[in-house]
Amino acid sequence: MTGPWVLKTALRSVVGNVTSALKRTGGVCSSETVRKMSRQADHLERTATVVRQEALYSARVCSITNESDTVKRLKLEVPHPDFSFRAGQWVDFFISGMEKVGGFSVCSSPGLLQRKGVIELAVKYTKHPPAHWIHTKCKVDSRVAVRVGGEFCFDPSPSDPVMDLLLVAGGVGINPLYSILMHAADLLKQPHGYTPGHTHLCYSAKNTRELLFKDSIIEICHEFPDKLSCNFHVSQQDSEIEQELQPYTTSGRISEEVLRRHVDPERTLCYLCGPPPMIECVCTYLQQLGLPENKILFEKWW
């Protein structure tokens, strides 16, 4: 086969009127084309100037689990060999018959796609149509379409200088940072290529029930105790912190003093994702600690 097969029946059933444009372009739909079709799609408008891939790919929902009381975790099978993403990126999420287009960060690592042909999304319940559909109508074997976008990513080359990573997450802002954490772990398992320095995750949520991926985070930190570490912060905990989480969890927000322990202006690269007020606060702390602006990377659009 010489070209993308994203125009097969599954994609036609998902994308609706987008399909005709895909047919005309041989499987590639430009950002401008999609924006014209979906003027009401706030995610596309917010990210109109952000770099994204051009091709749409058919995906099948192969698993749905409850990551928390308010977050569904989707596993999507994306079988096309040309599909790829970098740790930290998001996908435009197209649903059949729906004008609104979702925008969800990939929470799995690129390595999982390479090994099993799947990506994972963790989507919090809202009344925004794509998220609401995922929580109320999405089923195993549902067909959707995805397109990768975003410049917030960790994708080092083997020749890049070794950097320590500081990952600072608030709420569902953990999604791209969990992808980066798992990618760092995958790199540590490879005998050749880039080997990251120390990676530390600071993760804040209202309570321990809303700490997504907490068991997997602790497990991977135990697997690489000299290279990976984490601490959790809960701001509105209304019960005793679970015993297994107590060594990692502090009541209160992420403070400048907490960040100080993990910032070396010469070798730290910080990835930050969360609510805008948190981003502004943490950026101020990091700059006060001497971390240059070009070493503080964060998502503005969300």
mmCIF file of C-alpha atoms in Angstrom:
data_model
loop_
_atom_site.group_PDB
_atom_site.id
_atom_site.type_symbol
_atom_site.label_atom_id
_atom_site.label_comp_id
_atom_site.label_asym_id
_atom_site.label_seq_id
_atom_site.Cartn_x
_atom_site.Cartn_y
_atom_site.Cartn_z
ATOM 1 C CA MET A 1 0.000 0.000 0.000
ATOM 2 C CA THR A 2 1.529 3.288 -1.042
ATOM 3 C CA GLY A 3 -0.433 5.785 1.028
ATOM 4 C CA PRO A 4 -2.205 6.191 4.364
ATOM 5 C CA TRP A 5 -5.191 3.907 4.813
ATOM 6 C CA VAL A 6 -6.918 6.327 7.155
ATOM 7 C CA LEU A 7 -9.757 6.683 4.617
ATOM 8 C CA LYS A 8 -11.162 3.225 5.170
ATOM 9 C CA THR A 9 -14.682 2.668 6.409
ATOM 10 C CA ALA A 10 -13.870 3.125 10.089
ATOM 11 C CA LEU A 11 -12.609 6.646 9.533
ATOM 12 C CA ARG A 12 -15.481 7.514 7.221
ATOM 13 C CA SER A 13 -17.932 6.595 9.964
ATOM 14 C CA VAL A 14 -16.067 8.723 12.478
ATOM 15 C CA VAL A 15 -15.168 11.914 10.723
ATOM 16 C CA GLY A 16 -18.310 12.524 8.705
ATOM 17 C CA ASN A 17 -17.903 15.573 6.510
ATOM 18 C CA VAL A 18 -14.173 15.686 7.188
ATOM 19 C CA THR A 19 -13.862 12.545 5.078
ATOM 20 C CA SER A 20 -14.493 14.292 1.791
ATOM 21 C CA ALA A 21 -11.582 16.601 2.447
ATOM 22 C CA LEU A 22 -9.415 13.641 3.349
ATOM 23 C CA LYS A 23 -10.305 11.953 0.084
ATOM 24 C CA ARG A 24 -9.255 15.037 -1.839
ATOM 25 C CA THR A 25 -5.932 15.209 -0.018
ATOM 26 C CA GLY A 26 -5.010 11.538 -0.070
ATOM 27 C CA GLY A 27 -5.510 11.016 3.663
ATOM 28 C CA VAL A 28 -4.069 14.320 4.869
ATOM 29 C CA CYS A 29 -6.256 17.115 6.225
ATOM 30 C CA SER A 30 -4.581 20.434 6.981
ATOM 31 C CA SER A 31 -5.234 22.333 10.199
ATOM 32 C CA GLU A 32 -6.760 25.169 8.168
ATOM 33 C CA THR A 33 -9.220 22.803 6.499
ATOM 34 C CA VAL A 34 -10.367 21.365 9.820
ATOM 35 C CA ARG A 35 -10.690 24.814 11.402
ATOM 36 C CA LYS A 36 -12.980 25.948 8.575
ATOM 37 C CA MET A 37 -15.163 22.880 9.092
ATOM 38 C CA SER A 38 -15.328 23.284 12.848
ATOM 39 C CA ARG A 39 -15.553 26.999 13.598
ATOM 40 C CA GLN A 40 -17.403 26.183 16.802
ATOM 41 C CA ALA A 41 -14.634 23.817 17.940
ATOM 42 C CA ASP A 42 -13.014 25.758 20.755
ATOM 43 C CA HIS A 43 -10.072 23.363 21.132
ATOM 44 C CA LEU A 44 -9.115 23.842 17.495
ATOM 45 C CA GLU A 45 -9.436 27.606 17.804
ATOM 46 C CA ARG A 46 -7.353 27.739 20.978
ATOM 47 C CA THR A 47 -4.597 25.699 19.374
ATOM 48 C CA ALA A 48 -4.835 27.128 15.857
ATOM 49 C CA THR A 49 -1.238 28.396 15.921
ATOM 50 C CA VAL A 50 0.211 25.288 17.563
ATOM 51 C CA VAL A 51 2.198 22.857 15.435
ATOM 52 C CA ARG A 52 0.333 19.615 14.733
ATOM 53 C CA GLN A 53 0.600 16.716 12.332
ATOM 54 C CA GLU A 54 -1.548 16.822 9.211
ATOM 55 C CA ALA A 55 -2.864 13.270 8.970
ATOM 56 C CA LEU A 56 -5.915 11.998 10.816
ATOM 57 C CA TYR A 57 -5.790 8.360 11.916
ATOM 58 C CA SER A 58 -8.585 5.966 12.712
ATOM 59 C CA ALA A 59 -8.543 4.580 16.248
ATOM 60 C CA ARG A 60 -10.540 1.919 18.073
ATOM 61 C CA VAL A 61 -11.372 2.122 21.770
ATOM 62 C CA CYS A 62 -10.097 -1.169 23.156
ATOM 63 C CA SER A 63 -10.362 -0.499 26.894
ATOM 64 C CA ILE A 64 -12.202 1.875 29.261
ATOM 65 C CA THR A 65 -11.418 2.013 32.978
ATOM 66 C CA ASN A 66 -12.110 4.382 35.852
ATOM 67 C CA GLU A 67 -8.845 6.073 36.803
ATOM 68 C CA SER A 68 -10.722 7.998 39.512
ATOM 69 C CA ASP A 69 -14.292 8.973 40.383
ATOM 70 C CA THR A 70 -14.187 11.690 37.717
ATOM 71 C CA VAL A 71 -11.602 10.440 35.186
ATOM 72 C CA LYS A 72 -12.001 7.769 32.508
ATOM 73 C CA ARG A 73 -8.887 6.132 31.081
ATOM 74 C CA LEU A 74 -9.174 5.148 27.433
ATOM 75 C CA LYS A 75 -6.879 2.800 25.587
ATOM 76 C CA LEU A 76 -6.960 3.407 21.837
ATOM 77 C CA GLU A 77 -5.633 1.039 19.232
ATOM 78 C CA VAL A 78 -4.063 3.052 16.391
ATOM 79 C CA PRO A 79 -2.752 0.435 13.949
ATOM 80 C CA HIS A 80 -1.425 2.632 11.147
ATOM 81 C CA PRO A 81 2.395 2.231 10.918
ATOM 82 C CA ASP A 82 2.906 5.960 10.252
ATOM 83 C CA PHE A 83 1.211 7.064 13.452
ATOM 84 C CA SER A 84 3.587 8.377 16.098
ATOM 85 C CA PHE A 85 3.801 10.964 18.879
ATOM 86 C CA ARG A 86 6.321 12.405 21.301
ATOM 87 C CA ALA A 87 6.005 12.207 25.081
ATOM 88 C CA GLY A 88 3.955 15.193 26.260
ATOM 89 C CA GLN A 89 1.935 15.791 23.098
ATOM 90 C CA TRP A 90 -1.856 15.797 22.770
ATOM 91 C CA VAL A 91 -4.361 14.629 20.199
ATOM 92 C CA ASP A 92 -7.240 16.302 18.421
ATOM 93 C CA PHE A 93 -10.083 13.865 19.140
ATOM 94 C CA PHE A 94 -12.810 13.523 16.488
ATOM 95 C CA ILE A 95 -16.160 11.866 17.252
ATOM 96 C CA SER A 96 -18.671 10.837 14.603
ATOM 97 C CA GLY A 97 -21.549 13.276 14.245
ATOM 98 C CA MET A 98 -20.087 15.792 16.704
ATOM 99 C CA GLU A 99 -18.972 19.243 15.623
ATOM 100 C CA LYS A 100 -16.870 19.906 18.710
ATOM 101 C CA VAL A 101 -13.378 18.438 18.626
ATOM 102 C CA GLY A 102 -11.730 17.298 21.839
ATOM 103 C CA GLY A 103 -8.172 17.967 22.836
ATOM 104 C CA PHE A 104 -6.629 15.430 25.223
ATOM 105 C CA SER A 105 -3.027 14.845 26.250
ATOM 106 C CA VAL A 106 -1.651 11.357 25.663
ATOM 107 C CA CYS A 107 -0.756 9.907 29.057
ATOM 108 C CA SER A 108 1.096 6.819 27.830
ATOM 109 C CA SER A 109 4.662 6.649 26.570
ATOM 110 C CA PRO A 110 5.728 6.392 22.924
ATOM 111 C CA GLY A 111 7.220 3.056 23.892
ATOM 112 C CA LEU A 112 3.782 1.603 24.624
ATOM 113 C CA LEU A 113 2.699 2.532 21.102
ATOM 114 C CA GLN A 114 5.797 0.864 19.681
ATOM 115 C CA ARG A 115 5.297 -2.268 21.749
ATOM 116 C CA LYS A 116 1.523 -2.718 21.617
ATOM 117 C CA GLY A 117 0.144 -0.306 19.013
ATOM 118 C CA VAL A 118 -1.938 1.632 21.549
ATOM 119 C CA ILE A 119 -2.078 5.037 23.213
ATOM 120 C CA GLU A 120 -3.874 6.026 26.416
ATOM 121 C CA LEU A 121 -5.891 9.113 27.372
ATOM 122 C CA ALA A 122 -7.190 10.053 30.827
ATOM 123 C CA VAL A 123 -10.227 12.327 30.452
ATOM 124 C CA LYS A 124 -11.900 14.198 33.304
ATOM 125 C CA TYR A 125 -15.687 14.478 33.272
ATOM 126 C CA THR A 126 -17.022 17.820 32.049
ATOM 127 C CA LYS A 127 -20.085 18.905 30.091
ATOM 128 C CA HIS A 128 -17.884 19.775 27.117
ATOM 129 C CA PRO A 129 -19.317 17.487 24.395
ATOM 130 C CA PRO A 130 -16.236 15.321 23.646
ATOM 131 C CA ALA A 131 -15.463 14.676 27.335
ATOM 132 C CA HIS A 132 -19.161 14.139 28.080
ATOM 133 C CA TRP A 133 -19.381 11.602 25.232
ATOM 134 C CA ILE A 134 -16.387 9.702 26.601
ATOM 135 C CA HIS A 135 -18.019 9.468 30.029
ATOM 136 C CA THR A 136 -21.557 8.687 28.901
ATOM 137 C CA LYS A 137 -21.579 7.058 25.468
ATOM 138 C CA CYS A 138 -18.126 5.742 24.579
ATOM 139 C CA LYS A 139 -17.847 1.947 24.543
ATOM 140 C CA VAL A 140 -15.240 -0.664 23.747
ATOM 141 C CA ASP A 141 -14.983 -0.885 19.931
ATOM 142 C CA SER A 142 -16.179 2.713 19.464
ATOM 143 C CA ARG A 143 -14.380 4.289 16.508
ATOM 144 C CA VAL A 144 -12.846 7.748 16.640
ATOM 145 C CA ALA A 145 -10.097 9.608 14.813
ATOM 146 C CA VAL A 146 -7.031 11.301 16.246
ATOM 147 C CA ARG A 147 -4.394 13.744 15.111
ATOM 148 C CA VAL A 148 -1.234 14.544 17.086
ATOM 149 C CA GLY A 149 -0.287 18.078 18.021
ATOM 150 C CA GLY A 150 1.679 20.147 20.500
ATOM 151 C CA GLU A 151 5.164 21.505 21.037
ATOM 152 C CA PHE A 152 5.292 20.623 24.742
ATOM 153 C CA CYS A 153 7.252 17.383 24.587
ATOM 154 C CA PHE A 154 10.325 15.481 25.725
ATOM 155 C CA ASP A 155 12.094 13.857 22.797
ATOM 156 C CA PRO A 156 15.880 13.923 23.361
ATOM 157 C CA SER A 157 18.436 12.833 20.795
ATOM 158 C CA PRO A 158 21.247 10.482 21.869
ATOM 159 C CA SER A 159 23.764 13.317 21.509
ATOM 160 C CA ASP A 160 21.829 15.784 23.702
ATOM 161 C CA PRO A 161 23.444 16.796 27.020
ATOM 162 C CA VAL A 162 22.217 14.926 30.067
ATOM 163 C CA MET A 163 19.604 16.953 31.954
ATOM 164 C CA ASP A 164 17.728 16.401 35.199
ATOM 165 C CA LEU A 165 13.972 16.641 34.713
ATOM 166 C CA LEU A 166 11.605 18.364 37.120
ATOM 167 C CA LEU A 167 7.973 17.560 36.312
ATOM 168 C CA VAL A 168 5.386 19.729 38.086
ATOM 169 C CA ALA A 169 1.744 18.702 37.659
ATOM 170 C CA GLY A 170 -1.559 20.048 38.935
ATOM 171 C CA GLY A 171 -4.768 18.010 38.654
ATOM 172 C CA VAL A 172 -5.264 16.403 35.245
ATOM 173 C CA GLY A 173 -2.150 18.286 34.141
ATOM 174 C CA ILE A 174 -0.444 15.051 35.165
ATOM 175 C CA ASN A 175 -1.355 13.483 31.797
ATOM 176 C CA PRO A 176 1.504 14.752 29.593
ATOM 177 C CA LEU A 177 3.938 14.599 32.509
ATOM 178 C CA TYR A 178 3.074 10.976 33.222
ATOM 179 C CA SER A 179 3.853 10.293 29.559
ATOM 180 C CA ILE A 180 7.217 12.024 29.990
ATOM 181 C CA LEU A 181 7.925 10.119 33.220
ATOM 182 C CA MET A 182 7.191 6.790 31.562
ATOM 183 C CA HIS A 183 9.288 7.773 28.543
ATOM 184 C CA ALA A 184 12.190 8.577 30.870
ATOM 185 C CA ALA A 185 11.767 5.123 32.402
ATOM 186 C CA ASP A 186 11.746 3.526 28.938
ATOM 187 C CA LEU A 187 14.986 5.352 28.085
ATOM 188 C CA LEU A 188 16.586 4.033 31.270
ATOM 189 C CA LYS A 189 15.782 0.489 30.141
ATOM 190 C CA GLN A 190 17.566 0.912 26.807
ATOM 191 C CA PRO A 191 21.243 -0.086 26.651
ATOM 192 C CA HIS A 192 22.023 2.569 24.041
ATOM 193 C CA GLY A 193 20.760 6.041 23.269
ATOM 194 C CA TYR A 194 19.962 8.989 25.504
ATOM 195 C CA THR A 195 20.072 8.361 29.246
ATOM 196 C CA PRO A 196 18.273 11.040 31.271
ATOM 197 C CA GLY A 197 19.645 12.331 34.546
ATOM 198 C CA HIS A 198 17.435 12.319 37.627
ATOM 199 C CA THR A 199 13.690 12.808 37.050
ATOM 200 C CA HIS A 200 11.530 14.110 39.886
ATOM 201 C CA LEU A 201 7.739 14.502 39.801
ATOM 202 C CA CYS A 202 5.909 17.025 42.000
ATOM 203 C CA TYR A 203 2.183 16.332 41.680
ATOM 204 C CA SER A 204 -0.606 18.313 43.325
ATOM 205 C CA ALA A 205 -4.308 17.416 43.530
ATOM 206 C CA LYS A 206 -7.238 18.190 45.796
ATOM 207 C CA ASN A 207 -7.006 14.827 47.561
ATOM 208 C CA THR A 208 -5.416 11.411 47.196
ATOM 209 C CA ARG A 209 -8.504 10.065 45.404
ATOM 210 C CA GLU A 210 -7.735 12.462 42.552
ATOM 211 C CA LEU A 211 -4.059 11.540 42.279
ATOM 212 C CA LEU A 212 -4.083 9.757 38.923
ATOM 213 C CA PHE A 213 -1.620 6.946 38.180
ATOM 214 C CA LYS A 214 -0.310 7.116 41.775
ATOM 215 C CA ASP A 215 0.318 3.371 42.105
ATOM 216 C CA SER A 216 2.161 3.193 38.772
ATOM 217 C CA ILE A 217 4.183 6.299 39.633
ATOM 218 C CA ILE A 218 5.337 4.812 42.934
ATOM 219 C CA GLU A 219 6.074 1.463 41.268
ATOM 220 C CA ILE A 220 8.256 2.958 38.548
ATOM 221 C CA CYS A 221 10.121 5.087 41.115
ATOM 222 C CA HIS A 222 10.838 1.919 43.094
ATOM 223 C CA GLU A 223 12.169 0.269 39.939
ATOM 224 C CA PHE A 224 14.695 3.085 39.405
ATOM 225 C CA PRO A 225 15.267 4.542 42.901
ATOM 226 C CA ASP A 226 18.459 6.357 41.918
ATOM 227 C CA LYS A 227 16.946 7.920 38.802
ATOM 228 C CA LEU A 228 13.227 8.523 39.468
ATOM 229 C CA SER A 229 11.464 10.060 42.469
ATOM 230 C CA CYS A 230 8.112 11.660 43.301
ATOM 231 C CA ASN A 231 6.170 13.557 45.895
ATOM 232 C CA PHE A 232 2.444 14.212 46.051
ATOM 233 C CA HIS A 233 0.682 17.271 47.488
ATOM 234 C CA VAL A 234 -2.974 17.383 48.522
ATOM 235 C CA SER A 235 -4.682 20.699 49.171
ATOM 236 C CA GLN A 236 -8.163 19.627 50.333
ATOM 237 C CA GLN A 237 -7.741 16.202 51.918
ATOM 238 C CA ASP A 238 -10.814 15.390 54.022
ATOM 239 C CA SER A 239 -9.642 12.057 55.422
ATOM 240 C CA GLU A 240 -6.482 10.436 56.695
ATOM 241 C CA ILE A 241 -3.881 9.880 53.973
ATOM 242 C CA GLU A 242 -3.638 6.210 53.057
ATOM 243 C CA GLN A 243 -0.737 4.483 54.769
ATOM 244 C CA GLU A 244 0.929 3.408 51.532
ATOM 245 C CA LEU A 245 0.886 7.002 50.271
ATOM 246 C CA GLN A 246 2.074 8.682 53.466
ATOM 247 C CA PRO A 247 5.811 8.497 52.640
ATOM 248 C CA TYR A 248 5.183 10.405 49.410
ATOM 249 C CA THR A 249 2.366 12.785 50.346
ATOM 250 C CA THR A 250 2.294 16.230 51.974
ATOM 251 C CA SER A 251 -0.708 18.350 52.854
ATOM 252 C CA GLY A 252 -0.626 21.746 51.162
ATOM 253 C CA ARG A 253 0.324 23.151 47.797
ATOM 254 C CA ILE A 254 3.690 22.876 46.067
ATOM 255 C CA SER A 255 5.943 25.502 47.632
ATOM 256 C CA GLU A 256 9.115 27.253 46.591
ATOM 257 C CA GLU A 257 10.970 25.335 49.299
ATOM 258 C CA VAL A 258 9.820 22.004 47.872
ATOM 259 C CA LEU A 259 10.983 23.013 44.393
ATOM 260 C CA ARG A 260 14.323 24.277 45.721
ATOM 261 C CA ARG A 261 15.402 20.718 46.518
ATOM 262 C CA HIS A 262 15.113 19.743 42.855
ATOM 263 C CA VAL A 263 16.371 22.799 40.979
ATOM 264 C CA ASP A 264 19.903 23.148 39.688
ATOM 265 C CA PRO A 265 19.984 26.125 37.279
ATOM 266 C CA GLU A 266 22.791 24.469 35.326
ATOM 267 C CA ARG A 267 21.214 21.092 34.642
ATOM 268 C CA THR A 268 17.481 21.148 35.448
ATOM 269 C CA LEU A 269 14.810 21.219 32.755
ATOM 270 C CA CYS A 270 11.280 21.763 34.091
ATOM 271 C CA TYR A 271 8.036 20.647 32.448
ATOM 272 C CA LEU A 272 4.951 22.208 34.018
ATOM 273 C CA CYS A 273 1.269 21.476 33.368
ATOM 274 C CA GLY A 274 -1.785 22.460 35.371
ATOM 275 C CA PRO A 275 -4.298 25.259 35.987
ATOM 276 C CA PRO A 276 -3.116 28.714 34.820
ATOM 277 C CA PRO A 277 -2.812 30.177 38.371
ATOM 278 C CA MET A 278 -0.589 27.267 39.352
ATOM 279 C CA ILE A 279 1.549 27.701 36.243
ATOM 280 C CA GLU A 280 2.071 31.380 37.029
ATOM 281 C CA CYS A 281 2.921 30.701 40.670
ATOM 282 C CA VAL A 282 5.363 27.867 39.989
ATOM 283 C CA CYS A 283 7.058 29.802 37.179
ATOM 284 C CA THR A 284 7.668 32.659 39.626
ATOM 285 C CA TYR A 285 9.141 30.257 42.189
ATOM 286 C CA LEU A 286 11.407 28.624 39.603
ATOM 287 C CA GLN A 287 12.730 31.939 38.319
ATOM 288 C CA GLN A 288 13.386 33.084 41.877
ATOM 289 C CA LEU A 289 15.416 29.896 42.300
ATOM 290 C CA GLY A 290 17.541 30.895 39.313
ATOM 291 C CA LEU A 291 16.087 28.583 36.674
ATOM 292 C CA PRO A 292 16.270 30.371 33.272
ATOM 293 C CA GLU A 293 13.004 30.948 31.408
ATOM 294 C CA ASN A 294 14.156 28.779 28.505
ATOM 295 C CA LYS A 295 14.359 25.815 30.893
ATOM 296 C CA ILE A 296 10.743 26.190 32.041
ATOM 297 C CA LEU A 297 8.349 24.583 29.568
ATOM 298 C CA PHE A 298 4.597 24.652 29.981
ATOM 299 C CA GLU A 299 1.260 24.422 28.165
ATOM 300 C CA LYS A 300 -0.378 27.833 27.662
ATOM 301 C CA TRP A 301 -3.474 26.801 25.738
ATOM 302 C CA TRP A 302 -5.184 24.851 28.433
#
